[in-house]
Amino acid sequence: MTALDQIKNNLRAFVKSYYTAQLLRGFILFLALGSLFLFLVLGFEYFLWLGSKVRLGFLISILLVEFYLLYRFIIVPLIYLFQLKNGLTDKQAANSIGKHFPEIDDRLSNLLDLEANEEQSELLVASIHQRAEELKPFNFSKAIDFSKSFSYAKWIAIPLFIFSVIYFFGDIRSFFQSYQRVINYDLAYAKPSPFNFVLLNDDLLALQNESTLISVETIGDLQPEAISINLAGEEYLMKNNNGVFQYEIKSPKESFTFYFSANGFTSNSYNFEVIKTPTILDFILELSYPKYTHKKKETLSGVGSATVLEGTKVSWKVATADTDRLLFKGVDTIQDFMSSAAGMFSLSKAVYNSLKYSISTSNKNVSDFENLEYSFEVIKDEFPKISVIERKDSLIHNKAYYSGNLSDDYGVSSLKLYYYNILSPDSIMSLELLKPNSPVSSFYYTFPSGINIVSENSYAYYFQVSDNDQVNGSKHSKSQTFTATILGDNQLKNKELESQQTIISSLDRTVEKLKNQTKAMEELSGSQKEKSSLSFNDKSKLNSLLQKQELQENQMQKFSKQLKDNLNKANRDDGLNKLLQERLERQELQAKKNKELIESLKKVADKINKEDLSKRLDDLAKNQKSGQRNLEQLLELTKRYYVTEAASQLSKDLDELSRKEMALAKSKLNDIPSKADQEKINELFRSASKKLEELKKDNNNLKKPISLGIEKSDMDSLNKDLNKISEQLDKEANGHKSSSSSAKQKSAAEKIKELSEALSESSSTSGANVTEDAEVLRQILDNLVIFTFKQEAMIDDLSDKENAFANTSKVILKQQELKTLFEHVDDSLFALSLRVPEISETINKEVTELYYNLDNVVKKLSESRIYQSVSYQKYVLNSGNTLSDLLANILDNMQESMKSGKGDGSGEDFQLPDIIKGQSDLNKKMGQAGQGKESTKGDSGSSGKNGQEGQEGQHGSQGKNGTSGKQGKGGKDGESGSNGSNGKNSNGGTSGSGEGGSKGNGEGNGQSDGKGNGKGGAMGNGNTGLSEDALKEIYQIYKEQELLKNKLEQQLSNMINKEDRSLGQKLIRQMNDFQNSLLENGVTRSTIDKATIIQYELIKLEGAAMKQGEKKERESNTNSNSFTNPVLTQPAIFENYKNQNEILNRQALPLRQNYQNRIKEYFNTND
């Protein structure tokens, strides 16, 4: 045997040792892991006593796991050991040996590589032999360490430990019996019970729906901690009570079986028997109410008690189960229910008084098993209820408004008003207001409509409601008693003057706030121009300022409306009153426009760029300044009007006092003198003196006070005379009146009369002389023309560019002088406007525009922006010319007035035919306005120089001083001129009615050339938006409709028939709708149609009035306190008053009587 063969034999011995070691290690692991898995499975079965399917699973898992371990650790090494399958190669074995023997390293591997070489040379064979000889001494089997395989024997200790624990501390036999249960998985095994269940109940018997307590205990070595009872397949845990387990079965219906279970052990099954009892399944009450209550038949289910009306027929229908007899038991009666069908019982009785009763059930098993107690509460007819709320308007005297709620059990039959003079409490009169015939109702009433009363008397009155009780007779309830004093004409006038004074004071404070707002707006506008962008603080300041301004405009609207309403109540046709009302209406509209402008600015303030914001702020500042000027002028005019009205009223009071004093003087000389009457007159005179002092104070607050014609010394002297008369009458108290007393009284009466006439004359001639005013206006116009000429000269000077830049400081100085000149003109103009009301908003707007452009001229000059300053100077010149035009027109009108004089109105009230005619004229006027609106262009007049001396307009006589369109700054619309007198056309318009120019092409942009078309701007036409004249025309139509509506409301008080009043109220609503549409949309086809419908309805109303015999011819204008029919419509003061509770209370809710009563109580307690 060669050395190489020995080496190979040695390698085979190494491989055999390698697999022998693996087999030894596999055997140990097979024993350890197989035993451990077996113990685990048996442990589960030992403790849990699992079912057949689980045990089958365990058996399969044991077989699979043990077979896998056997194959992996024993069969696989044996296959390699017996070379049934190739294992380690010589090369792999050589590598393993080289790793174990460092002396060999890779020498053995190299030897095998040389031996495997096919090219065998002598040198190679010699080398192989030499290497084999060198490796021959090594025993390769020693590379296998069998001690490592034996080291795995420690894993056998785990199952041995488990076996030892079970053996010494458990039941080893029982444990390994679980192996038999796994092997015999298909057999059922019962776990031995360590205890027995003992039922403690004597019998298992109970009545139906009667709760039963089941008790059980256990006997044995072990005691369970908890026991469950199984009922109908459901388990319920029993309560442990000192070792006795209990469970309560509530209301059993049917017999049942049960058993106990604890810790996996179960008891035997038990049967429990339930005895049937008589039971009521359904309970129905049918309530048939008396016919006069108008209540429908009512059915109640499931209840035996009810609240019913007296005489109600009650029918019981009872559905039962297992019941043989049903009894009705009253206080002194027992009655059987009738059995109508299987399990159905019925009974009927009439109930007149409150009743308590019971119903009992019986069957063959039990008697009187259930005894159900019920009761009926019988409701008697109650008194009707009334609640009344009073509201009064501080601006409307001699009227009170009432809203009330009425209620009764079955129905309210009537509502009446009872009233009497407080001086004659026994003379009670009544007025029937309503016959609602319903359980719940509400009403409105305006006192003193529908009743006859006398002025300057006090009345007490109350409302009385009656019900429809047919059993006990009608019952009545009344409200609280109200009182009212009916003021006379003079008292009413004094109240109105007090209201005016209050409103004027509020308006005065508003004007001061408006000045501050205007100043703040100008500062903000100026500061933001100096910045490239607005900071957060600037935006916050702007928003705050806009909010304050919006609040201010709201206040202005409110005060303007209040003052206008107050002036409207004065019922005077003098020009100043009408003019003030017009000015207030325009002020109201302007405040509304300003509010809209502010709202739009608030929305876009954060979005638009700086230039747009600056322009909008400038526009707002100009509007504010113009509005401030208008408001100051309007306030002063209103104060003047108040002073003249107060003087006029004081004159009437003194005249009345004079007549009373004269009546005393004319009393017979032999009459006993009445000092009390004289003292009353003295007191009234002292009161008049105080009023005069207040009047003088208000008059002195005017910028140009009125001459009242009465001095304080006159009043003091007359007061002394009256006191002397009283002293003399006191001396004559026991005798007869002397001629001396009568003479003094007559003299005092004449003096009072003189004071009255003096005051009356001063109030009627309070305005300045027309001639004087015309002269002042002429001087103002002359100064204004001088101003415009100088301004024009400055424009020419600035056109010389070299001179302009060289003499900027001199130009600024001259411009400041011109501004000072215009300020003098403005001061005079404002003073004159207080006497000439025609100087109104249009002129104020031009003045504001002129001031704005003057300020910009100086500003641009100071910045050396000559071209821009020239542009603003042209605007100044244009405004000056326009203002001259307007003032010239006013001067012409004043001159015409001095020639022709003023005509007075008739002062008569409109009747229904007048209203119809007025509506017809208004419709024609709207038709003409609509046609004019549809035209694309109006006819313009011939051109005039600088807007002066406009020539004849189409279809109109020659206009005086026609006004050119105003130069539009940056494309602004040109303005038409002011209105001429009748037949005059101020701006070459389309008609000769004095409203001309509104339809002309006066809306062009750029410099006007006197023809209505603008230079350098696009020509405006009649359908591209509403011009100022068009707005004026719409406003005039609105005013005329408002007048017709007011007259119609006055006529409604004379209409007796309810249908007529209803038609009239419908007309009022239609007129309100028409006015709203007119303001929102202007003159459109829709508004014209609405006006036509109003005219048609007026004709229908006239026909109805004629049928009722209420048509009247012309009547004198009298102050009547007699109201033909009561006013029962809802007053505006109650429009937002009715709350949700009252709305619910008015509905016929489908509720039972007791719930209806609770709801009424709730409403009463929450009113």
CSV table of C-alpha atoms in Angstrom, one decimal, residues 955-957 959-960 977-999 1029 1033:
chain,number,residue,atom,x,y,z
A,955,HIS,CA,-90.4,123.1,-26.8
A,956,GLY,CA,-89.6,125.6,-24.0
A,957,SER,CA,-89.4,129.3,-23.7
A,959,GLY,CA,-84.1,129.9,-20.6
A,960,LYS,CA,-82.3,132.3,-18.4
A,977,GLY,CA,-78.0,123.3,-14.5
A,978,SER,CA,-80.5,124.2,-11.8
A,979,ASN,CA,-84.2,124.4,-12.6
A,980,GLY,CA,-85.7,127.5,-14.0
A,981,SER,CA,-89.2,128.8,-13.2
A,982,ASN,CA,-92.2,127.5,-15.0
A,983,GLY,CA,-91.8,127.5,-18.7
A,984,LYS,CA,-88.1,128.2,-18.4
A,985,ASN,CA,-85.4,125.8,-19.5
A,986,SER,CA,-82.1,126.3,-17.7
A,987,ASN,CA,-80.0,124.0,-19.9
A,988,GLY,CA,-81.7,123.5,-23.2
A,989,GLY,CA,-83.7,120.5,-22.2
A,990,THR,CA,-86.5,118.7,-23.9
A,991,SER,CA,-89.6,120.3,-22.3
A,992,GLY,CA,-90.7,123.6,-21.0
A,993,SER,CA,-91.6,122.5,-17.5
A,994,GLY,CA,-88.6,123.8,-15.7
A,995,GLU,CA,-87.0,120.4,-15.4
A,996,GLY,CA,-85.2,120.7,-18.7
A,997,GLY,CA,-81.7,119.5,-19.3
A,998,SER,CA,-82.1,116.3,-17.5
A,999,LYS,CA,-82.5,114.3,-20.7
A,1029,ASP,CA,-81.5,115.6,-12.9
A,1033,GLU,CA,-87.2,113.7,-11.2
